[in-house]
Amino acid sequence: MSGSQAKWSADGSYIHPLDTHTKAKHQILEEYIENLIITLYGKGRYGETTFTFIDGFCGGGMYDDKDNNTEWQGSPLRIIKAVREGYKKSRRQYPLNVNFIFIDNKQDHLDCLRNYSMPKAGFGNLVDSLSHEFKCDEFESLLVEKCEFRCGEFEDLVNWCVFTVSARKGHSFFLLDPFGWTDISMASIRLINSITGSEILYTYMIRDLKRFVIGKHGRDTATFNRILEADGYYESVNLKSLDEPAEQRYLRNESLRLFREKGKAKYAHTFSLIPKGYIVVIYYLMHFSQNLTALQVMKDTLWKYNNLCHLFEFEVYGFGLKTVDHYKQSPKLDFYIEGTIDSHNACIETLDREIGQLIRSNYEGTQFRQICNDTMQQNPANKKHYEYYFNRLRRDKEIEVVRKGKIIRGEKIELQNSDIIRGTGNKQIYLF
């Protein structure tokens, strides 16, 4: 719900106008959560059955989409919808238990969510803060849902959230979409990341960050360093203009370093929102997780909504979205040679350049999961790209894949985490 003037009336007579960037963010959120449920609950012999979703700045639940003269469902509604879709597509025969916690610092916003938005979206039965059963007629299993509503500042409620999540166990997802960097402390990010099975999707306002970096020793310095523990970061003396590719790359990479080190995020990835001009980012969606699977699912989602051109742009922005107003003003980036890079081929070339030689020369072998763990944050490739690349090396007889002591045969294989990838220089003989 980022935006300093965002507001809703308690009865829904006024709902906040929708902008293009919020729409993109909501689509990413919905797609990701649906895929997360399918992956963690729907796959494996017995998947995860307990989830807690916390929307720390939930707003009123509906937006005014003036471009289409209609209403646009906000993050609380899309989270509930995505969980249900993931549950139905999983078709499991055992129950799924999900708690939704919606937090906002204005009671009018929560009243709008409960009294107007949720009933209009078909979720009116969930507004009483009690557990309800949602059952799909197509298969025998049960989704137990419960919504809780808390009025207050997220910073004041984060300890309660962490206590609640820890007591429930299972997997937790925090959507943190604040007005600016002052609304969430690094201590809170670190606390959430300390929970087993937790992840965060966080809106990091790069415009505010630019103002801070430009005035590094200005009036906000002490506040910035206290809240985000950023003393010693963003110290480059070459930041004369923060609207150039090199400076944009510096800001993104330094932000990732800050949250990895101070926030204790094991895996961190970004999606940039670029509204106009050649390269100017409004904010980054930053995804923090302690689990490689969550990173893999997020990268699959970001690939779907990304419209940047790899390879050059990935190294500057990560994944990202240029909105329509961007294309009206500039058809291409001035540092991108149009037509020379294909997204898929760029990923394969990146993998070959960064890990190819290591894999080819590693005769003893490394687990597939370990290779992904060590390299997936540094390139745009998702799991399918890794599989494509390793299958290509197999066809060229440069590597072999060993599973449970046997070399896997076949034109194309779906790699498992425990598979051993090794160069063909290994002379050990296997009996089949």
Tab-separated table of C-alpha atoms in Angstrom:
chain	number	residue	atom	x	y	z
A	1	MET	CA	0.000	0.000	0.000
A	2	SER	CA	2.912	2.336	-0.615
A	3	GLY	CA	1.909	5.932	-1.315
A	4	SER	CA	1.783	8.806	1.152
A	5	GLN	CA	-1.843	9.783	0.437
A	6	ALA	CA	-3.409	6.302	0.355
A	7	LYS	CA	-6.769	6.276	2.142
A	8	TRP	CA	-10.145	4.543	2.258
A	9	SER	CA	-13.430	5.442	3.903
A	10	ALA	CA	-14.930	2.988	6.369
A	11	ASP	CA	-18.028	2.356	4.222
A	12	GLY	CA	-16.194	2.076	0.904
A	13	SER	CA	-17.667	5.292	-0.485
A	14	TYR	CA	-14.098	6.415	-1.184
A	15	ILE	CA	-11.400	3.976	-2.278
A	16	HIS	CA	-7.862	4.858	-3.230
A	17	PRO	CA	-7.016	5.324	-6.955
A	18	LEU	CA	-4.968	2.558	-8.550
A	19	ASP	CA	-1.636	3.220	-10.235
A	20	THR	CA	0.143	0.984	-12.728
A	21	HIS	CA	2.873	-0.006	-10.308
A	22	THR	CA	0.429	-1.194	-7.641
A	23	LYS	CA	-1.346	-3.297	-10.270
A	24	ALA	CA	1.910	-4.954	-11.298
A	25	LYS	CA	2.814	-5.597	-7.682
A	26	HIS	CA	-0.569	-7.221	-6.975
A	27	GLN	CA	-0.296	-9.482	-10.009
A	28	ILE	CA	3.132	-10.667	-8.898
A	29	LEU	CA	1.831	-11.245	-5.372
A	30	GLU	CA	-1.168	-13.303	-6.476
A	31	GLU	CA	0.797	-15.415	-8.945
A	32	TYR	CA	3.545	-16.088	-6.432
A	33	ILE	CA	1.310	-17.137	-3.539
A	34	GLU	CA	-0.712	-19.494	-5.731
A	35	ASN	CA	2.510	-21.142	-6.935
A	36	LEU	CA	3.896	-21.203	-3.394
A	37	ILE	CA	0.868	-23.156	-2.134
A	38	ILE	CA	1.107	-25.566	-5.071
A	39	THR	CA	4.824	-26.102	-4.459
A	40	LEU	CA	4.882	-26.410	-0.660
A	41	TYR	CA	1.448	-27.971	-0.046
A	42	GLY	CA	0.683	-29.648	-3.361
A	43	LYS	CA	3.944	-31.413	-4.137
A	44	GLY	CA	5.855	-34.108	-2.338
A	45	ARG	CA	4.516	-37.074	-0.437
A	46	TYR	CA	3.158	-34.871	2.320
A	47	GLY	CA	3.497	-31.164	1.875
A	48	GLU	CA	3.311	-28.213	4.249
A	49	THR	CA	-0.160	-27.924	5.800
A	50	THR	CA	0.110	-24.770	7.927
A	51	PHE	CA	0.537	-21.267	6.507
A	52	THR	CA	0.325	-17.779	7.999
A	53	PHE	CA	0.058	-14.728	5.752
A	54	ILE	CA	0.661	-11.292	7.279
A	55	ASP	CA	-0.210	-8.167	5.285
A	56	GLY	CA	1.444	-5.473	7.393
A	57	PHE	CA	0.016	-2.454	5.524
A	58	CYS	CA	-3.192	-3.902	4.103
A	59	GLY	CA	-5.246	-0.781	3.269
A	60	GLY	CA	-8.935	-0.979	2.467
A	61	GLY	CA	-8.820	-3.917	0.094
A	62	MET	CA	-10.173	-2.257	-3.067
A	63	TYR	CA	-8.777	0.309	-5.498
A	64	ASP	CA	-10.395	2.592	-8.019
A	65	ASP	CA	-9.069	1.558	-11.436
A	66	LYS	CA	-9.920	4.721	-13.341
A	67	ASP	CA	-8.313	3.505	-16.571
A	68	ASN	CA	-10.867	0.688	-16.831
A	69	ASN	CA	-13.693	2.321	-14.872
A	70	THR	CA	-13.836	-0.592	-12.454
A	71	GLU	CA	-12.613	-1.713	-9.038
A	72	TRP	CA	-9.344	-3.551	-8.524
A	73	GLN	CA	-8.896	-6.011	-5.686
A	74	GLY	CA	-6.084	-5.158	-3.275
A	75	SER	CA	-3.517	-7.355	-1.566
A	76	PRO	CA	-5.718	-8.873	1.211
A	77	LEU	CA	-8.281	-10.162	-1.274
A	78	ARG	CA	-5.655	-11.388	-3.698
A	79	ILE	CA	-3.830	-13.307	-0.980
A	80	ILE	CA	-7.021	-15.157	0.017
A	81	LYS	CA	-7.908	-15.819	-3.618
A	82	ALA	CA	-4.414	-17.091	-4.448
A	83	VAL	CA	-4.402	-19.497	-1.502
A	84	ARG	CA	-7.745	-20.942	-2.598
A	85	GLU	CA	-6.575	-21.338	-6.185
A	86	GLY	CA	-3.367	-23.040	-5.095
A	87	TYR	CA	-5.344	-25.314	-2.769
A	88	LYS	CA	-7.789	-26.334	-5.525
A	89	LYS	CA	-5.056	-26.956	-8.091
A	90	SER	CA	-3.068	-29.057	-5.603
A	91	ARG	CA	-5.967	-31.553	-5.253
A	92	ARG	CA	-4.517	-33.046	-2.088
A	93	GLN	CA	-6.465	-35.378	0.181
A	94	TYR	CA	-5.390	-33.857	3.480
A	95	PRO	CA	-6.403	-30.534	5.083
A	96	LEU	CA	-4.728	-27.146	4.694
A	97	ASN	CA	-4.845	-24.664	7.569
A	98	VAL	CA	-4.273	-20.966	6.789
A	99	ASN	CA	-4.394	-17.828	8.946
A	100	PHE	CA	-4.523	-14.371	7.387
A	101	ILE	CA	-3.469	-11.402	9.512
A	102	PHE	CA	-4.341	-7.956	8.155
A	103	ILE	CA	-2.751	-4.919	9.792
A	104	ASP	CA	-3.270	-1.218	9.164
A	105	ASN	CA	-2.707	1.866	11.289
A	106	LYS	CA	-6.104	3.360	10.408
A	107	GLN	CA	-9.349	1.840	11.610
A	108	ASP	CA	-11.249	3.253	8.611
A	109	HIS	CA	-9.062	1.169	6.310
A	110	LEU	CA	-9.761	-2.036	8.237
A	111	ASP	CA	-13.486	-1.198	8.381
A	112	CYS	CA	-13.506	-0.722	4.612
A	113	LEU	CA	-11.762	-4.076	4.184
A	114	ARG	CA	-14.219	-5.918	6.460
A	115	ASN	CA	-17.463	-4.131	5.649
A	116	TYR	CA	-17.060	-3.364	1.948
A	117	SER	CA	-14.200	-5.090	0.142
A	118	MET	CA	-14.308	-8.616	1.543
A	119	PRO	CA	-18.092	-9.059	1.149
A	120	LYS	CA	-17.906	-7.672	-2.383
A	121	ALA	CA	-15.165	-10.163	-3.260
A	122	GLY	CA	-17.168	-13.083	-1.855
A	123	PHE	CA	-15.211	-13.397	1.395
A	124	GLY	CA	-17.864	-11.937	3.705
A	125	ASN	CA	-17.986	-15.047	5.880
A	126	LEU	CA	-14.362	-14.460	6.946
A	127	VAL	CA	-14.827	-11.039	8.549
A	128	ASP	CA	-15.816	-12.414	11.989
A	129	SER	CA	-12.237	-13.500	12.877
A	130	LEU	CA	-13.388	-17.116	13.345
A	131	SER	CA	-12.224	-20.275	11.579
A	132	HIS	CA	-14.219	-21.314	8.522
A	133	GLU	CA	-14.115	-24.349	6.289
A	134	PHE	CA	-13.720	-24.033	2.533
A	135	LYS	CA	-14.264	-27.263	0.630
A	136	CYS	CA	-13.873	-28.046	-3.043
A	137	ASP	CA	-16.560	-30.340	-4.430
A	138	GLU	CA	-14.143	-31.951	-6.876
A	139	PHE	CA	-12.046	-33.764	-4.246
A	140	GLU	CA	-12.140	-34.692	-0.576
A	141	SER	CA	-10.054	-32.325	1.453
A	142	LEU	CA	-10.563	-29.224	3.551
A	143	LEU	CA	-9.161	-25.698	3.649
A	144	VAL	CA	-9.523	-24.070	7.070
A	145	GLU	CA	-9.313	-20.264	6.870
A	146	LYS	CA	-9.194	-17.600	9.560
A	147	CYS	CA	-8.778	-13.820	9.191
A	148	GLU	CA	-7.546	-11.557	11.979
A	149	PHE	CA	-7.614	-7.764	11.837
A	150	ARG	CA	-5.272	-5.563	13.873
A	151	CYS	CA	-5.234	-1.775	13.981
A	152	GLY	CA	-1.836	-0.285	14.775
A	153	GLU	CA	1.648	0.356	13.473
A	154	PHE	CA	3.349	-2.745	12.123
A	155	GLU	CA	6.486	-1.939	14.103
A	156	ASP	CA	4.429	-2.077	17.312
A	157	LEU	CA	2.832	-5.401	16.302
A	158	VAL	CA	5.785	-7.245	14.800
A	159	ASN	CA	6.658	-9.067	18.040
A	160	TRP	CA	3.061	-10.284	18.332
A	161	CYS	CA	3.164	-11.423	14.694
A	162	VAL	CA	6.379	-13.355	15.217
A	163	PHE	CA	5.016	-14.951	18.403
A	164	THR	CA	1.836	-15.987	16.563
A	165	VAL	CA	3.743	-17.424	13.611
A	166	SER	CA	6.181	-19.283	15.859
A	167	ALA	CA	3.327	-20.828	17.845
A	168	ARG	CA	1.555	-21.982	14.675
A	169	LYS	CA	4.781	-23.220	13.044
A	170	GLY	CA	4.583	-24.078	9.349
A	171	HIS	CA	5.353	-21.517	6.639
A	172	SER	CA	4.885	-17.755	7.000
A	173	PHE	CA	4.762	-14.974	4.416
A	174	PHE	CA	5.015	-11.271	5.324
A	175	LEU	CA	3.878	-8.686	2.786
A	176	LEU	CA	5.416	-5.381	3.870
A	177	ASP	CA	4.320	-2.490	1.663
A	178	PRO	CA	5.006	0.608	3.771
A	179	PHE	CA	4.767	4.321	3.026
A	180	GLY	CA	8.550	4.677	3.228
A	181	TRP	CA	11.719	3.297	4.789
A	182	THR	CA	10.943	4.816	8.217
A	183	ASP	CA	7.960	2.454	8.748
A	184	ILE	CA	9.961	-0.780	9.126
A	185	SER	CA	13.209	-1.228	10.997
A	186	MET	CA	16.056	-3.541	10.118
A	187	ALA	CA	15.540	-5.125	13.523
A	188	SER	CA	12.037	-6.187	12.430
A	189	ILE	CA	13.326	-7.580	9.126
A	190	ARG	CA	15.974	-9.525	11.025
A	191	LEU	CA	13.435	-10.821	13.551
A	192	ILE	CA	11.131	-12.128	10.818
A	193	ASN	CA	14.039	-13.743	8.999
A	194	SER	CA	14.942	-15.594	12.193
A	195	ILE	CA	11.712	-17.626	11.974
A	196	THR	CA	12.084	-21.036	10.396
A	197	GLY	CA	10.118	-21.136	7.145
A	198	SER	CA	9.578	-17.388	6.869
A	199	GLU	CA	9.790	-15.068	3.883
A	200	ILE	CA	9.188	-11.385	3.158
A	201	LEU	CA	8.070	-9.411	0.117
A	202	TYR	CA	9.125	-5.856	0.923
A	203	THR	CA	8.616	-2.583	-0.954
A	204	TYR	CA	11.840	-0.587	-0.717
A	205	MET	CA	11.318	3.005	-1.853
A	206	ILE	CA	14.356	3.812	-3.959
A	207	ARG	CA	13.323	7.464	-4.389
A	208	ASP	CA	13.621	8.020	-0.659
A	209	LEU	CA	16.915	6.168	-0.673
A	210	LYS	CA	18.272	8.443	-3.401
A	211	ARG	CA	17.408	11.510	-1.375
A	212	PHE	CA	19.223	10.027	1.585
A	213	VAL	CA	22.325	9.074	-0.394
A	214	ILE	CA	22.560	12.460	-2.086
A	215	GLY	CA	22.328	14.150	1.307
A	216	LYS	CA	24.397	11.491	3.044
A	217	HIS	CA	25.325	13.792	5.864
A	218	GLY	CA	22.028	15.656	6.007
A	219	ARG	CA	19.287	15.762	8.613
A	220	ASP	CA	17.989	12.232	7.902
A	221	THR	CA	21.336	10.489	8.288
A	222	ALA	CA	20.996	9.591	11.965
A	223	THR	CA	17.412	8.390	11.488
A	224	PHE	CA	18.309	6.330	8.426
A	225	ASN	CA	21.266	4.704	10.131
A	226	ARG	CA	19.257	4.025	13.292
A	227	ILE	CA	16.241	2.465	11.568
A	228	LEU	CA	18.002	0.592	8.754
A	229	GLU	CA	21.396	0.191	10.450
A	230	ALA	CA	22.971	1.565	7.251
A	231	ASP	CA	26.082	3.166	8.696
A	232	GLY	CA	28.932	2.088	6.414
A	233	TYR	CA	26.659	1.393	3.431
A	234	TYR	CA	25.976	3.587	0.381
A	235	GLU	CA	29.372	5.225	0.938
A	236	SER	CA	30.549	5.483	-2.681
A	237	VAL	CA	32.111	8.878	-3.353
A	238	ASN	CA	31.258	8.671	-7.066
A	239	LEU	CA	27.507	9.142	-6.722
A	240	LYS	CA	27.169	12.395	-8.612
A	241	SER	CA	24.038	11.425	-10.526
A	242	LEU	CA	21.884	8.565	-9.309
A	243	ASP	CA	20.007	8.271	-12.609
A	244	GLU	CA	22.779	6.562	-14.549
A	245	PRO	CA	23.118	2.776	-15.064
A	246	ALA	CA	26.265	2.460	-12.954
A	247	GLU	CA	24.671	4.294	-10.023
A	248	GLN	CA	21.436	2.302	-10.326
A	249	ARG	CA	23.471	-0.899	-10.207
A	250	TYR	CA	25.329	0.392	-7.155
A	251	LEU	CA	22.120	1.247	-5.293
A	252	ARG	CA	20.556	-2.141	-6.000
A	253	ASN	CA	23.633	-4.174	-5.089
A	254	GLU	CA	24.362	-2.125	-1.988
A	255	SER	CA	20.735	-2.531	-0.859
A	256	LEU	CA	20.954	-6.286	-1.329
A	257	ARG	CA	24.219	-6.330	0.658
A	258	LEU	CA	22.586	-4.330	3.443
A	259	PHE	CA	19.601	-6.648	3.823
A	260	ARG	CA	21.633	-9.806	3.467
A	261	GLU	CA	24.123	-8.735	6.118
A	262	LYS	CA	22.043	-6.676	8.551
A	263	GLY	CA	18.656	-8.276	7.867
A	264	LYS	CA	20.083	-11.818	7.867
A	265	ALA	CA	18.297	-12.709	4.621
A	266	LYS	CA	19.831	-15.923	3.316
A	267	TYR	CA	18.329	-15.422	-0.137
A	268	ALA	CA	17.465	-12.005	-1.535
A	269	HIS	CA	16.134	-11.001	-4.936
A	270	THR	CA	14.689	-7.861	-6.488
A	271	PHE	CA	12.030	-6.707	-8.928
A	272	SER	CA	12.261	-3.081	-10.041
A	273	LEU	CA	9.389	-0.772	-11.008
A	274	ILE	CA	10.464	1.685	-13.706
A	275	PRO	CA	7.727	4.176	-14.619
A	276	LYS	CA	9.360	6.624	-16.969
A	277	GLY	CA	12.566	7.800	-18.537
A	278	TYR	CA	15.379	5.456	-19.430
A	279	ILE	CA	16.391	3.901	-16.138
A	280	VAL	CA	14.774	5.582	-13.118
A	281	VAL	CA	13.440	3.088	-10.549
A	282	ILE	CA	10.608	4.132	-8.215
A	283	TYR	CA	10.974	1.191	-5.847
A	284	TYR	CA	12.220	-2.355	-5.579
A	285	LEU	CA	10.133	-5.317	-4.546
A	286	MET	CA	12.666	-7.172	-2.438
A	287	HIS	CA	12.078	-10.836	-1.680
A	288	PHE	CA	13.828	-12.293	1.364
A	289	SER	CA	13.695	-15.984	2.225
A	290	GLN	CA	15.547	-18.608	4.186
A	291	ASN	CA	14.569	-21.366	1.769
A	292	LEU	CA	15.953	-22.052	-1.712
A	293	THR	CA	12.570	-23.352	-2.874
A	294	ALA	CA	10.938	-19.988	-2.111
A	295	LEU	CA	13.607	-18.235	-4.192
A	296	GLN	CA	13.025	-20.637	-7.085
A	297	VAL	CA	9.249	-20.089	-7.012
A	298	MET	CA	9.720	-16.323	-6.849
A	299	LYS	CA	12.073	-16.321	-9.836
A	300	ASP	CA	9.505	-18.280	-11.859
A	301	THR	CA	6.911	-15.627	-11.005
A	302	LEU	CA	9.176	-12.687	-11.763
A	303	TRP	CA	10.041	-14.161	-15.156
A	304	LYS	CA	6.353	-14.049	-16.078
A	305	TYR	CA	5.959	-10.341	-15.287
A	306	ASN	CA	9.434	-9.157	-16.205
A	307	ASN	CA	9.650	-7.045	-19.374
A	308	LEU	CA	13.285	-5.973	-19.096
A	309	CYS	CA	15.823	-7.281	-21.568
A	310	HIS	CA	18.451	-9.644	-20.262
A	311	LEU	CA	21.461	-9.683	-20.024
A	312	PHE	CA	22.428	-6.028	-19.661
A	313	GLU	CA	19.386	-4.904	-17.723
A	314	PHE	CA	19.438	-7.816	-15.286
A	315	GLU	CA	22.869	-6.745	-14.102
A	316	VAL	CA	21.483	-3.281	-13.344
A	317	TYR	CA	17.941	-3.901	-12.077
A	318	GLY	CA	17.448	-7.611	-11.582
A	319	PHE	CA	13.971	-8.409	-12.846
A	320	GLY	CA	11.651	-5.493	-13.432
A	321	LEU	CA	8.720	-3.842	-15.134
A	322	LYS	CA	8.723	-0.842	-17.430
A	323	THR	CA	5.211	0.561	-17.513
A	324	VAL	CA	3.366	1.929	-20.529
A	325	ASP	CA	4.390	5.519	-19.882
A	326	HIS	CA	8.025	4.416	-20.152
A	327	TYR	CA	7.567	3.101	-23.673
A	328	LYS	CA	5.757	6.253	-24.715
A	329	GLN	CA	8.837	8.245	-23.747
A	330	SER	CA	11.699	5.967	-24.733
A	331	PRO	CA	11.490	2.860	-26.916
A	332	LYS	CA	14.750	1.379	-25.668
A	333	LEU	CA	17.551	1.846	-23.176
A	334	ASP	CA	20.513	3.813	-24.439
A	335	PHE	CA	22.929	1.138	-23.212
A	336	TYR	CA	21.028	-1.818	-24.671
A	337	ILE	CA	21.809	-3.017	-28.196
A	338	GLU	CA	18.342	-3.900	-29.419
A	339	GLY	CA	17.886	-7.281	-31.044
A	340	THR	CA	21.185	-8.788	-29.924
A	341	ILE	CA	20.034	-10.499	-26.758
A	342	ASP	CA	17.393	-13.181	-26.353
A	343	SER	CA	16.210	-13.664	-22.778
A	344	HIS	CA	16.423	-17.474	-22.757
A	345	ASN	CA	19.730	-17.624	-24.604
A	346	ALA	CA	21.135	-14.884	-22.380
A	347	CYS	CA	20.398	-16.977	-19.300
A	348	ILE	CA	22.062	-20.042	-20.797
A	349	GLU	CA	25.094	-18.005	-21.821
A	350	THR	CA	25.298	-16.553	-18.322
A	351	LEU	CA	25.198	-19.995	-16.737
A	352	ASP	CA	27.862	-21.249	-19.128
A	353	ARG	CA	30.110	-18.291	-18.386
A	354	GLU	CA	29.649	-18.340	-14.602
A	355	ILE	CA	29.489	-22.042	-13.737
A	356	GLY	CA	30.240	-23.982	-16.916
A	357	GLN	CA	33.961	-24.429	-16.454
A	358	LEU	CA	33.532	-25.280	-12.787
A	359	ILE	CA	30.971	-27.985	-13.603
A	360	ARG	CA	32.964	-29.470	-16.490
A	361	SER	CA	36.111	-29.782	-14.403
A	362	ASN	CA	34.421	-31.086	-11.266
A	363	TYR	CA	35.019	-34.806	-11.643
A	364	GLU	CA	33.884	-35.734	-8.154
A	365	GLY	CA	30.582	-33.939	-8.630
A	366	THR	CA	28.303	-31.562	-6.771
A	367	GLN	CA	24.644	-31.902	-5.833
A	368	PHE	CA	22.214	-30.025	-8.054
A	369	ARG	CA	20.716	-28.306	-5.018
A	370	GLN	CA	24.139	-27.058	-3.923
A	371	ILE	CA	24.867	-25.594	-7.357
A	372	CYS	CA	21.545	-23.728	-7.288
A	373	ASN	CA	22.162	-22.638	-3.712
A	374	ASP	CA	25.566	-21.181	-4.564
A	375	THR	CA	24.678	-19.423	-7.822
A	376	MET	CA	20.951	-18.716	-8.243
A	377	GLN	CA	20.990	-15.271	-6.606
A	378	GLN	CA	23.645	-14.008	-9.013
A	379	ASN	CA	21.919	-14.630	-12.352
A	380	PRO	CA	18.489	-14.355	-14.002
A	381	ALA	CA	18.087	-18.110	-14.622
A	382	ASN	CA	15.333	-20.128	-12.948
A	383	LYS	CA	15.298	-23.857	-12.286
A	384	LYS	CA	14.077	-24.655	-15.829
A	385	HIS	CA	17.038	-22.776	-17.296
A	386	TYR	CA	19.414	-24.753	-15.082
A	387	GLU	CA	17.814	-28.018	-16.211
A	388	TYR	CA	17.966	-26.993	-19.869
A	389	TYR	CA	21.620	-26.067	-19.534
A	390	PHE	CA	22.657	-29.264	-17.751
A	391	ASN	CA	20.719	-31.404	-20.214
A	392	ARG	CA	22.570	-29.658	-23.030
A	393	LEU	CA	25.904	-30.466	-21.374
A	394	ARG	CA	24.742	-34.085	-21.004
A	395	ARG	CA	23.920	-34.333	-24.706
A	396	ASP	CA	27.371	-32.947	-25.469
A	397	LYS	CA	28.830	-35.593	-23.109
A	398	GLU	CA	30.561	-32.917	-21.048
A	399	ILE	CA	28.833	-33.939	-17.813
A	400	GLU	CA	26.869	-36.820	-16.406
A	401	VAL	CA	24.132	-36.947	-13.777
A	402	VAL	CA	24.287	-39.582	-11.061
A	403	ARG	CA	21.189	-40.487	-9.050
A	404	LYS	CA	21.399	-43.034	-6.246
A	405	GLY	CA	24.706	-44.336	-7.566
A	406	LYS	CA	23.619	-44.742	-11.179
A	407	ILE	CA	24.196	-42.571	-14.229
A	408	ILE	CA	20.873	-41.270	-15.559
A	409	ARG	CA	20.181	-41.963	-19.216
A	410	GLY	CA	17.695	-40.349	-21.565
A	411	GLU	CA	17.441	-37.336	-23.845
A	412	LYS	CA	15.992	-35.009	-21.213
A	413	ILE	CA	15.679	-35.454	-17.465
A	414	GLU	CA	14.051	-33.467	-14.676
A	415	LEU	CA	16.766	-32.902	-12.130
A	416	GLN	CA	16.286	-33.705	-8.456
A	417	ASN	CA	17.948	-31.822	-5.621
A	418	SER	CA	20.123	-34.773	-4.617
A	419	ASP	CA	21.360	-35.533	-8.153
A	420	ILE	CA	25.139	-35.370	-8.550
A	421	ILE	CA	26.403	-33.258	-11.459
A	422	ARG	CA	29.937	-34.133	-12.467
A	423	GLY	CA	32.341	-33.786	-15.378
A	424	THR	CA	32.854	-36.808	-17.607
A	425	GLY	CA	36.515	-37.024	-16.643
A	426	ASN	CA	35.530	-39.307	-13.763
A	427	LYS	CA	36.681	-42.820	-14.722
A	428	GLN	CA	34.759	-44.703	-12.049
A	429	ILE	CA	32.789	-47.636	-13.515
A	430	TYR	CA	29.165	-48.194	-12.507
A	431	LEU	CA	27.441	-51.555	-12.820
A	432	PHE	CA	23.820	-51.465	-14.044
